[in-house]
Coordinates of C-alpha atoms and ligand atoms in Angstrom, one line a residue:
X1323 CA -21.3 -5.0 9.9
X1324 CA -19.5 -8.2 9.6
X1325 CA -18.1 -10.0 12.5
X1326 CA -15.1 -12.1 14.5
X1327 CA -15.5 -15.8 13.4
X1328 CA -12.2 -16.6 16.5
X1329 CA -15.5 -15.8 18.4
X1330 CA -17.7 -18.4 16.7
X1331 CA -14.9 -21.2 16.5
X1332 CA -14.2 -20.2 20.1
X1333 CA -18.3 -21.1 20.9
X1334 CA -18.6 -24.0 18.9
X1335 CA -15.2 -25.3 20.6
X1336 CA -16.7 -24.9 23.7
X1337 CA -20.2 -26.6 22.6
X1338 CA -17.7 -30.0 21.4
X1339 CA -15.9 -29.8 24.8
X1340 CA -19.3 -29.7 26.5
X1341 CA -20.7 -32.5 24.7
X1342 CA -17.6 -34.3 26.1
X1343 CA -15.2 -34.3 23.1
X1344 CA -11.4 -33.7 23.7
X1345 CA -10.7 -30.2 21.5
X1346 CA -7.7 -28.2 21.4
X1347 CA -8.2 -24.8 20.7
X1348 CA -5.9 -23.3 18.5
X1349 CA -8.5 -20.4 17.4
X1350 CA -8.9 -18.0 20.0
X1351 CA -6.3 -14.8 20.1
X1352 CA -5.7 -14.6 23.6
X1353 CA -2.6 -15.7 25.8
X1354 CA -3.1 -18.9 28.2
X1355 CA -1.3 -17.2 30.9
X1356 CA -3.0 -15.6 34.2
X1357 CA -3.5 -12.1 34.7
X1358 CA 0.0 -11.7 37.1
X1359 CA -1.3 -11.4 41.0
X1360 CA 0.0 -8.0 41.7
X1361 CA -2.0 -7.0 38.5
X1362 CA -5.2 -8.8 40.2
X1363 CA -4.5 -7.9 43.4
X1364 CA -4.2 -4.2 42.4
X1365 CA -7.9 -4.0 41.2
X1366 CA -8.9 -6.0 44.5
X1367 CA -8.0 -3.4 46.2
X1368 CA -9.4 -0.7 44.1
X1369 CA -12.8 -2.2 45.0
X1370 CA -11.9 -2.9 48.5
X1371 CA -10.9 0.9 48.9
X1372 CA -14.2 2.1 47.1
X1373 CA -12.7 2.7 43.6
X1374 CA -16.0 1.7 42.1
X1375 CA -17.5 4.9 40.5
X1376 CA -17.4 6.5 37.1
X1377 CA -14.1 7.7 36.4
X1378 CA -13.1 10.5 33.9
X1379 CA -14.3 9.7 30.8
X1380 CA -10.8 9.5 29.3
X1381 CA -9.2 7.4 31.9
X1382 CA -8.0 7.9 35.1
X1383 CA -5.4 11.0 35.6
X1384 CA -2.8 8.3 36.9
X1385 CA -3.5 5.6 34.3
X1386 CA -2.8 8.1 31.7
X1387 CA 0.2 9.7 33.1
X1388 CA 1.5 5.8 33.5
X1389 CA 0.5 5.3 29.7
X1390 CA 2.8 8.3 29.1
X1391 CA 5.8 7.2 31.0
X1392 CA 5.4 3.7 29.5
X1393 CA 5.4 5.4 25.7
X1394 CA 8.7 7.7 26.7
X1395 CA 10.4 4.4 28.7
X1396 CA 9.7 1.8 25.5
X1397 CA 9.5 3.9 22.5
X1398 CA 11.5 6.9 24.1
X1399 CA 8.5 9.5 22.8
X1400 CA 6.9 12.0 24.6
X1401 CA 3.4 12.0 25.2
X1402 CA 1.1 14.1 27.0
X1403 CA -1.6 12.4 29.1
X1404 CA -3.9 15.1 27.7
X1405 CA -3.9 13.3 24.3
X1406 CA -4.1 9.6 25.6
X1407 CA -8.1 8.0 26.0
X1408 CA -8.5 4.3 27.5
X1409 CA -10.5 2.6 26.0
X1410 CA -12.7 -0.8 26.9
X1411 CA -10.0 -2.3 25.0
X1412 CA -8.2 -1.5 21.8
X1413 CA -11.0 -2.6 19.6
X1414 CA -12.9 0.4 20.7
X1415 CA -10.6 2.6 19.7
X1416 CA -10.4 1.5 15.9
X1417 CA -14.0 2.0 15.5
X1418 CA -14.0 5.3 16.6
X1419 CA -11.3 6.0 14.1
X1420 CA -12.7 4.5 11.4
X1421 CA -16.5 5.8 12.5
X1422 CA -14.6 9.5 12.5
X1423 CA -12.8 8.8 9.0
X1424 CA -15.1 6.7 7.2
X1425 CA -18.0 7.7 5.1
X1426 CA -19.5 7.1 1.5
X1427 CA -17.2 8.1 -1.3
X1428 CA -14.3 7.7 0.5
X1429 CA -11.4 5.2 1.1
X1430 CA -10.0 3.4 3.6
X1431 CA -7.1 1.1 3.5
X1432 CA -6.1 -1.5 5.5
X1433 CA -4.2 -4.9 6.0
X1434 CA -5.6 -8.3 4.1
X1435 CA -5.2 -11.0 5.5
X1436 CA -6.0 -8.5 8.6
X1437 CA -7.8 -8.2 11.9
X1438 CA -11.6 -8.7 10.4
X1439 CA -13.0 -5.7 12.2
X1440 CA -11.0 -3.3 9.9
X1441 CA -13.2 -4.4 6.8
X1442 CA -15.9 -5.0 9.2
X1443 CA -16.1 -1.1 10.5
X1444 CA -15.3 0.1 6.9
X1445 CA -18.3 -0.9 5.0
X1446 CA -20.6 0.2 7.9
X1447 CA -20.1 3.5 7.7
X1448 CA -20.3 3.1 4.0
X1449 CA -16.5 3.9 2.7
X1450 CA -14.5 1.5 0.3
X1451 CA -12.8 -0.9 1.9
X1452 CA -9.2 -1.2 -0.2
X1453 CA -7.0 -4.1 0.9
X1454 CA -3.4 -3.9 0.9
X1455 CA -2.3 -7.7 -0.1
X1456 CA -0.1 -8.8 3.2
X1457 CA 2.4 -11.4 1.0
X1458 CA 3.5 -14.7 2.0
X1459 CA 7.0 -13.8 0.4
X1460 CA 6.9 -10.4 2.0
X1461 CA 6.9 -12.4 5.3
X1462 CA 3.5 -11.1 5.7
X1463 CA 4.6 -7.5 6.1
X1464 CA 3.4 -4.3 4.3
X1465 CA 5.1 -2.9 1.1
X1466 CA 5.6 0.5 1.3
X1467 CA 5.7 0.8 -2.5
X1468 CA 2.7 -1.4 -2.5
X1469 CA 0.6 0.5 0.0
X1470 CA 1.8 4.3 -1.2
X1471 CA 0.3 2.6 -4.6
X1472 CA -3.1 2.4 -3.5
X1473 CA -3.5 5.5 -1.9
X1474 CA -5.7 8.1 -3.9
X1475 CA -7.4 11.7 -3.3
X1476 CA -10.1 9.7 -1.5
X1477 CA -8.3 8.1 0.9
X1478 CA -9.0 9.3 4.6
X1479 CA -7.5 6.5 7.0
X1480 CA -5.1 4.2 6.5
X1481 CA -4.6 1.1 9.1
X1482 CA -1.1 -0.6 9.6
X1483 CA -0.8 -3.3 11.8
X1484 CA 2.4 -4.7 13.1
X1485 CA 3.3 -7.3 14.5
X1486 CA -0.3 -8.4 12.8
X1487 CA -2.9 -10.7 13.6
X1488 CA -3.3 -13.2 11.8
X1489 CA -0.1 -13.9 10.2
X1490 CA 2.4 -13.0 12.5
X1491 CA 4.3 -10.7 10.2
X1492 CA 6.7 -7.4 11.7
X1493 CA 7.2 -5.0 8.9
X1494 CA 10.9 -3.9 9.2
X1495 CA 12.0 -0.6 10.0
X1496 CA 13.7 0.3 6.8
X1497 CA 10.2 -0.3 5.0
X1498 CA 8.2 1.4 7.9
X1499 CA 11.4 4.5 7.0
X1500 CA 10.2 4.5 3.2
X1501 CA 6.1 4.4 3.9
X1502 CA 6.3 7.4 6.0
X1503 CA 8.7 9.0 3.7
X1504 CA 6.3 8.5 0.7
X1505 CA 3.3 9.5 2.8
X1506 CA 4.6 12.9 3.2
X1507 CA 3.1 13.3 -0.6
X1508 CA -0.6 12.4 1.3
X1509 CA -0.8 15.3 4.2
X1510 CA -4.4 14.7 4.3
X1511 CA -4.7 11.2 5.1
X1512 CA -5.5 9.9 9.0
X1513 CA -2.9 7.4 9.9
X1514 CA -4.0 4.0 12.7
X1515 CA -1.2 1.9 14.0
X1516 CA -2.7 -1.2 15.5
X1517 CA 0.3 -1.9 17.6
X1518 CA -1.6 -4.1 20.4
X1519 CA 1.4 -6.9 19.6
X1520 CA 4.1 -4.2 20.1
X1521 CA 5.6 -6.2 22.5
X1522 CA 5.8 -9.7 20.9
X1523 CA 8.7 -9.9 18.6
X1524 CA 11.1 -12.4 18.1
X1525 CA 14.6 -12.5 16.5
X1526 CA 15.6 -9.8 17.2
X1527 CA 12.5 -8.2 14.8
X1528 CA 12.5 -4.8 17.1
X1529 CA 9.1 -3.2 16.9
X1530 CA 9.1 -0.2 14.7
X1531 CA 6.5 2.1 16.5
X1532 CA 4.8 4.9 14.1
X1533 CA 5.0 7.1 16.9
X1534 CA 8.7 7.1 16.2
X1535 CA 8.0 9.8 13.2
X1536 CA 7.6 13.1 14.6
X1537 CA 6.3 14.0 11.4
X1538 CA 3.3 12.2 11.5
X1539 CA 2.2 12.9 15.1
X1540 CA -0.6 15.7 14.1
X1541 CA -2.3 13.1 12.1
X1542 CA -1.3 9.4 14.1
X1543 CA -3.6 7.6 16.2
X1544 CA -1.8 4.9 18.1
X1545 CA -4.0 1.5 19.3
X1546 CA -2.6 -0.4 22.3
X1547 CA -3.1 -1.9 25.2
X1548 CA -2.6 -4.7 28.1
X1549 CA -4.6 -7.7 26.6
X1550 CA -2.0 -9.0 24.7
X1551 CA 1.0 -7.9 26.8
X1552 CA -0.7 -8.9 30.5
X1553 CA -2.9 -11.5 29.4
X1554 CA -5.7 -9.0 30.1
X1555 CA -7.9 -9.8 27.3
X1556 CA -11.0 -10.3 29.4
X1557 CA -10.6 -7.3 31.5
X1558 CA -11.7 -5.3 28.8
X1559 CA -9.0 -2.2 28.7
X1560 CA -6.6 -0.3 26.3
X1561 CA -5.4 3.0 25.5
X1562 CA -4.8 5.1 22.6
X1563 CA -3.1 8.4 21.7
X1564 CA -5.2 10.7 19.5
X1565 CA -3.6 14.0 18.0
X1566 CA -5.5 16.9 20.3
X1567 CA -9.1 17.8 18.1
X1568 CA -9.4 14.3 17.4
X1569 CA -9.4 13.1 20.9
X1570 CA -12.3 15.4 22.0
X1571 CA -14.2 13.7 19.2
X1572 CA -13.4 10.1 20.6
X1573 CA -13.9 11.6 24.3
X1574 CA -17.4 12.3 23.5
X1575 CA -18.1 9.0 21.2
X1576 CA -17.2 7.7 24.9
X1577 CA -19.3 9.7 26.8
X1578 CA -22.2 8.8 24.5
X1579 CA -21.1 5.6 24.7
X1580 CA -19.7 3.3 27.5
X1581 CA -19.2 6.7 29.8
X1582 CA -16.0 5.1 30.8
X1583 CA -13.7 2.0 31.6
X1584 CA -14.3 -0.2 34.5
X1585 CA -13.1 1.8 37.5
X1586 CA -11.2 -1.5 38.9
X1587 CA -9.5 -2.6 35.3
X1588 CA -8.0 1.2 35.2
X1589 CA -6.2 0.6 39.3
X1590 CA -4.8 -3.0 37.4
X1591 CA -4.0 -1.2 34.5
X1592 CA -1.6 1.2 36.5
X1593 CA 0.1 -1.9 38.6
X1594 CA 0.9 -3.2 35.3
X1595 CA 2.4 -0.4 33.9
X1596 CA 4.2 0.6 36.8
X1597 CA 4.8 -2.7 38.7
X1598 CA 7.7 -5.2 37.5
X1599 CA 7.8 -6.2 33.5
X1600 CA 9.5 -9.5 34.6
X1601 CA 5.8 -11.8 33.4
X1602 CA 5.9 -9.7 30.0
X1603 CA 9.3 -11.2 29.0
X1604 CA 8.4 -14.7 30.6
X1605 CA 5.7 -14.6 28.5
X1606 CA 7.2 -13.7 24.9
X1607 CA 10.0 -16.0 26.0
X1608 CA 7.5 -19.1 26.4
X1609 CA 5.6 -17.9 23.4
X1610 CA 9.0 -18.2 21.2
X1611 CA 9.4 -21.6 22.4
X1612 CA 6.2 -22.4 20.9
X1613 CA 6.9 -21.0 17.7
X1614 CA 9.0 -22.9 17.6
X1615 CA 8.1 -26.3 17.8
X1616 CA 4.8 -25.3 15.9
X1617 CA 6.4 -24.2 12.8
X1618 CA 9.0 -26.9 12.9
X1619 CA 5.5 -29.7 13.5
X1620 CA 3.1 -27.4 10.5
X1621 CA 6.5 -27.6 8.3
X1622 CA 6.1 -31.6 8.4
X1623 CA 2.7 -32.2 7.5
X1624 CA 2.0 -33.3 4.3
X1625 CA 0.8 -30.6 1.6
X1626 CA 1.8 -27.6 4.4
X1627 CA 4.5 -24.6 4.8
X1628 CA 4.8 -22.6 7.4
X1629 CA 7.2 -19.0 7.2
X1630 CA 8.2 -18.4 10.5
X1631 CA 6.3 -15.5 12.3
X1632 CA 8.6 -12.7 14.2
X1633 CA 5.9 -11.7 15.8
X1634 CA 2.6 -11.7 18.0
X1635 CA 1.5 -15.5 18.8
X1636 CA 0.3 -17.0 15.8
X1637 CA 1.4 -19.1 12.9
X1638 CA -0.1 -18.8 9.5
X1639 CA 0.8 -22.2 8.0
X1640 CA 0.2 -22.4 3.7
X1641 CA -2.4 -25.0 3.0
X1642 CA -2.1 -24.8 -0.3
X1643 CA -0.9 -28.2 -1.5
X1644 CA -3.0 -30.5 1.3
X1645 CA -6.0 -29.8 -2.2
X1646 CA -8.1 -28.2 0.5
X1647 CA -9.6 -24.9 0.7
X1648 CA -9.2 -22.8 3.9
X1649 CA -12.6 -22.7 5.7
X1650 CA -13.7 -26.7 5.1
X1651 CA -10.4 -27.4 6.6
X1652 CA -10.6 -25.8 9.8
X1653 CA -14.3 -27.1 10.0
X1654 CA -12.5 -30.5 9.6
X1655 CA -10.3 -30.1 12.0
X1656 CA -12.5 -28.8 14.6
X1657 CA -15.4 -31.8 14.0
X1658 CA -13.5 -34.3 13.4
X1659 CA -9.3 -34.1 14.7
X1660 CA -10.6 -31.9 17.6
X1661 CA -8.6 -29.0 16.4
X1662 CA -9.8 -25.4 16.3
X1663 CA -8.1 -23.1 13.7
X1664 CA -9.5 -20.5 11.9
X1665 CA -9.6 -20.4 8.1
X1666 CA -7.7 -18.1 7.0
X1667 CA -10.7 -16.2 4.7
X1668 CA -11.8 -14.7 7.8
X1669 CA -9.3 -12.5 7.8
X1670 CA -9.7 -11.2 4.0
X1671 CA -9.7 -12.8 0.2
X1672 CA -5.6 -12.9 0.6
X1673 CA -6.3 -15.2 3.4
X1674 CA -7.4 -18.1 1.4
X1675 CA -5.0 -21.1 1.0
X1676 CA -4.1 -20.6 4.8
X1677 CA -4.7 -21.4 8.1
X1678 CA -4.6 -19.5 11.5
X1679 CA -3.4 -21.3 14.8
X1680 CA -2.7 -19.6 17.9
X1681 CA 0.0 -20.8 19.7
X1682 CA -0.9 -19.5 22.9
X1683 CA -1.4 -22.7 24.0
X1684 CA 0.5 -25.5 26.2
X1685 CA 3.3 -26.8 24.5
X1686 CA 2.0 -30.0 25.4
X1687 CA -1.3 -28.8 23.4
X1688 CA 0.2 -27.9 20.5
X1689 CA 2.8 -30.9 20.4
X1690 CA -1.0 -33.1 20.6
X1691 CA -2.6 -30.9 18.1
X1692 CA 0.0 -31.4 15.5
X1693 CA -0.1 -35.1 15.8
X1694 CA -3.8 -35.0 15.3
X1695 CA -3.4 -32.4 12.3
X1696 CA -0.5 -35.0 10.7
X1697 CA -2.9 -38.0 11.4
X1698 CA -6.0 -36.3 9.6
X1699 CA -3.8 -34.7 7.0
X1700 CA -1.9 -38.3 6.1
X1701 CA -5.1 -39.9 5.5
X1702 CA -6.0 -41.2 2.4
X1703 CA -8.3 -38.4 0.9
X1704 CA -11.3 -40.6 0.4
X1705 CA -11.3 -41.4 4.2
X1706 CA -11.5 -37.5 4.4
X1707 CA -15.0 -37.0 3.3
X1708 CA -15.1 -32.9 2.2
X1709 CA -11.7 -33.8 1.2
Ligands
LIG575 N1 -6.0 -5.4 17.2 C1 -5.6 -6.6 16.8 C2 -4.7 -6.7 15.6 C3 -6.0 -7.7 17.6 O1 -5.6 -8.9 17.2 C4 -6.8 -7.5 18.7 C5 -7.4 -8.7 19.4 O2 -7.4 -9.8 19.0 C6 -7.2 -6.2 19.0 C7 -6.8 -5.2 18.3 C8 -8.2 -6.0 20.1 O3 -7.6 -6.1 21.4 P1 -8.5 -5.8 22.7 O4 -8.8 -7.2 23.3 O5 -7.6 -5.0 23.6 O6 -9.7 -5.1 22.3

């Protein structure tokens, strides 16, 4: 198994701050914002009324059937409860899929740069991991010629992710139209849609769900959940929609598992679903007026280019021409600016030459960080000693 180095750089941060340095973290995928009250005060009550039991191992009836009317209200697609599972967030359910599809002599492909648990997950169960290159050109979204390309007999799963971590990248419908066109030629192939950013576009970039194509529905797995959307990331919840054999087998990877979700995180979960969206839209809208300004400050530091993401809440700046490699850079930053990024190599080979920052952060912070990032970056390279 590999790991999550956000959570390392997250850790480390924390170690600087406690040793009394200033640091601005930049690292960590998780919104700033707080859980909205009627969300907190939802689960307060749960407890209060004696919601504190194991629930159904799938979820809560109601959580589900609120999952359901959320999926036919956003992406105007009908969804049983029966075929919905929540999850102790949406992690869990991409290593059941990839526990269910991968095995030796097999395939599976998946995003690179990408969320590191997709490589992660492959190899331990023993199946070739085979990257699909996410291209700086491309706006970091997937080719559908690219990714139909390196799909063979052995492939069993393929991952998509989009918006994606880390680069910020929403793969436009037309190309989303041509890869599920072409993988009508692969029947046999298991399809995951990481769409925990579904929410988080900017521009006018519409998300493109999967679950759009009737045609793939008896082989789609869809991962989502409130982290991203509620700033929920700690509350440890999410859902996904399995087609109807596969979901027994994640049921009972639960039930030998974790059993079920926290009883009060499934009561929040329904408030947020079924309570007012107005703190989701706040939220995107504050996050685009950080996009902003941090591609406009990456895109004046010397030796860096940033594309500008339409979508989730990071940046993926090209680090190319500062003569640094990824990972010393962001261990600069962090020791000695006070500025935690994560190298892009964490995320996959294609991630080398770039950067990670998460702007969910004060604008105030970021504003700072940049001014620390132009001050290291400006100096003379023998002042910078891994330089
Ligand atoms: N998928 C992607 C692409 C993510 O970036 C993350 C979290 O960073 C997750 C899934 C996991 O989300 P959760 O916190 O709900 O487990």
């Amino acid at each position: 198994m590999g790991d999550e180095n956000a959570f390392a750089v997250l850790a480390k941060a924390a170690e600087l701050q406690r040793q009394g340095r200033d640091i601005i973290n930049l690292g960590i995928g998780q919104p700033d914002f707080k859980t909205p009250p009627h969300i907190v005060e939802a689960a307060v009550k749960a407890l209060r009324d004696g919601e504190h039991g194991y629930t159904d191992a799938t979820g809560i009836a109601t959580l589900r059937e609120a999952v359901s009317e959320d999926l036919a209200r956003r992406l105007g697609v009908e969804v049983s409860p029966d075929l919905v599972l929540i999850t102790p967030g949406g992690k869990v359910a991409m290593y059941m899929a990839i526990l269910m599809f991968g095995a030796e002599g097999t395939e599976i492909v998946y995003p690179d740069p990408g969320f590191p648990i997709y490589r992660s997950m492959i190899e331990f169960t023993g199946a070739t991991p085979v990257p699909v290159p996410m291209r700086e050109e491309n706006g970091f979204a997937f080719s559908a010629e690219e990714t139909l390309s390196l799909l063979t007999p052995k492939t069993r799963l393929l991952i998509l992710n989009s918006p994606a971590n880390p680069t910020g990248g929403v793969t436009p419908r037309e190309e989303i139209d041509r890869l599920v066109a072409g993988l009508a030629a692969h029947p046999n192939i298991a399809i995951l849609s990481d769409e925990i950013y579904g929410q988080l576009t900017y521009d006018r970039a519409a998300h493109r769900s999967l679950m759009a194509y009737p045609e793939l529905r008896e082989r789609l797995i869809l991962l989502d959940g409130w982290s991203k959307t509620y700033a929920m990331t700690g509350w440890r919840l999410g859902f996904s929609v399995w087609p109807k054999p596969w979901r027994e087998v994640a049921r009972k990877l639960a039930v030998n598992s974790y059993s079920c979700v926290n009883s009060a995180a499934q009561f929040a979960g329904i408030a947020a679903l079924g309570g007012p969206q107005d703190s989701v839209e706040a939220m995107r809208a504050e996050f685009d007026r950080r996009r902003r300004a941090v591609v406009e400050g990456l895109n004046r530091l010397p030796g860096v280019s940033a594309v500008t993401p339409k979508g989730a809440f990071y940046a993926f700046p090209n680090i190319g021409r500062t003569g640094w490699k990824a990972k010393p850079l962001a261990s600069a930053l962090l020791e000695e600016a006070g500025v935690a990024t994560i190298g892009g190599p964490d995320f996959g080979v294609y991630g080398e030459g770039y950067l990670r920052l998460s702007y969910a952060n004060s604008l105030e912070a970021i504003e700072r960080a940049l001014i620390r990032m132009a001050d290291f970056l400006g100096r003379p390279a023998s002042a910078n000693a891994s330089g």
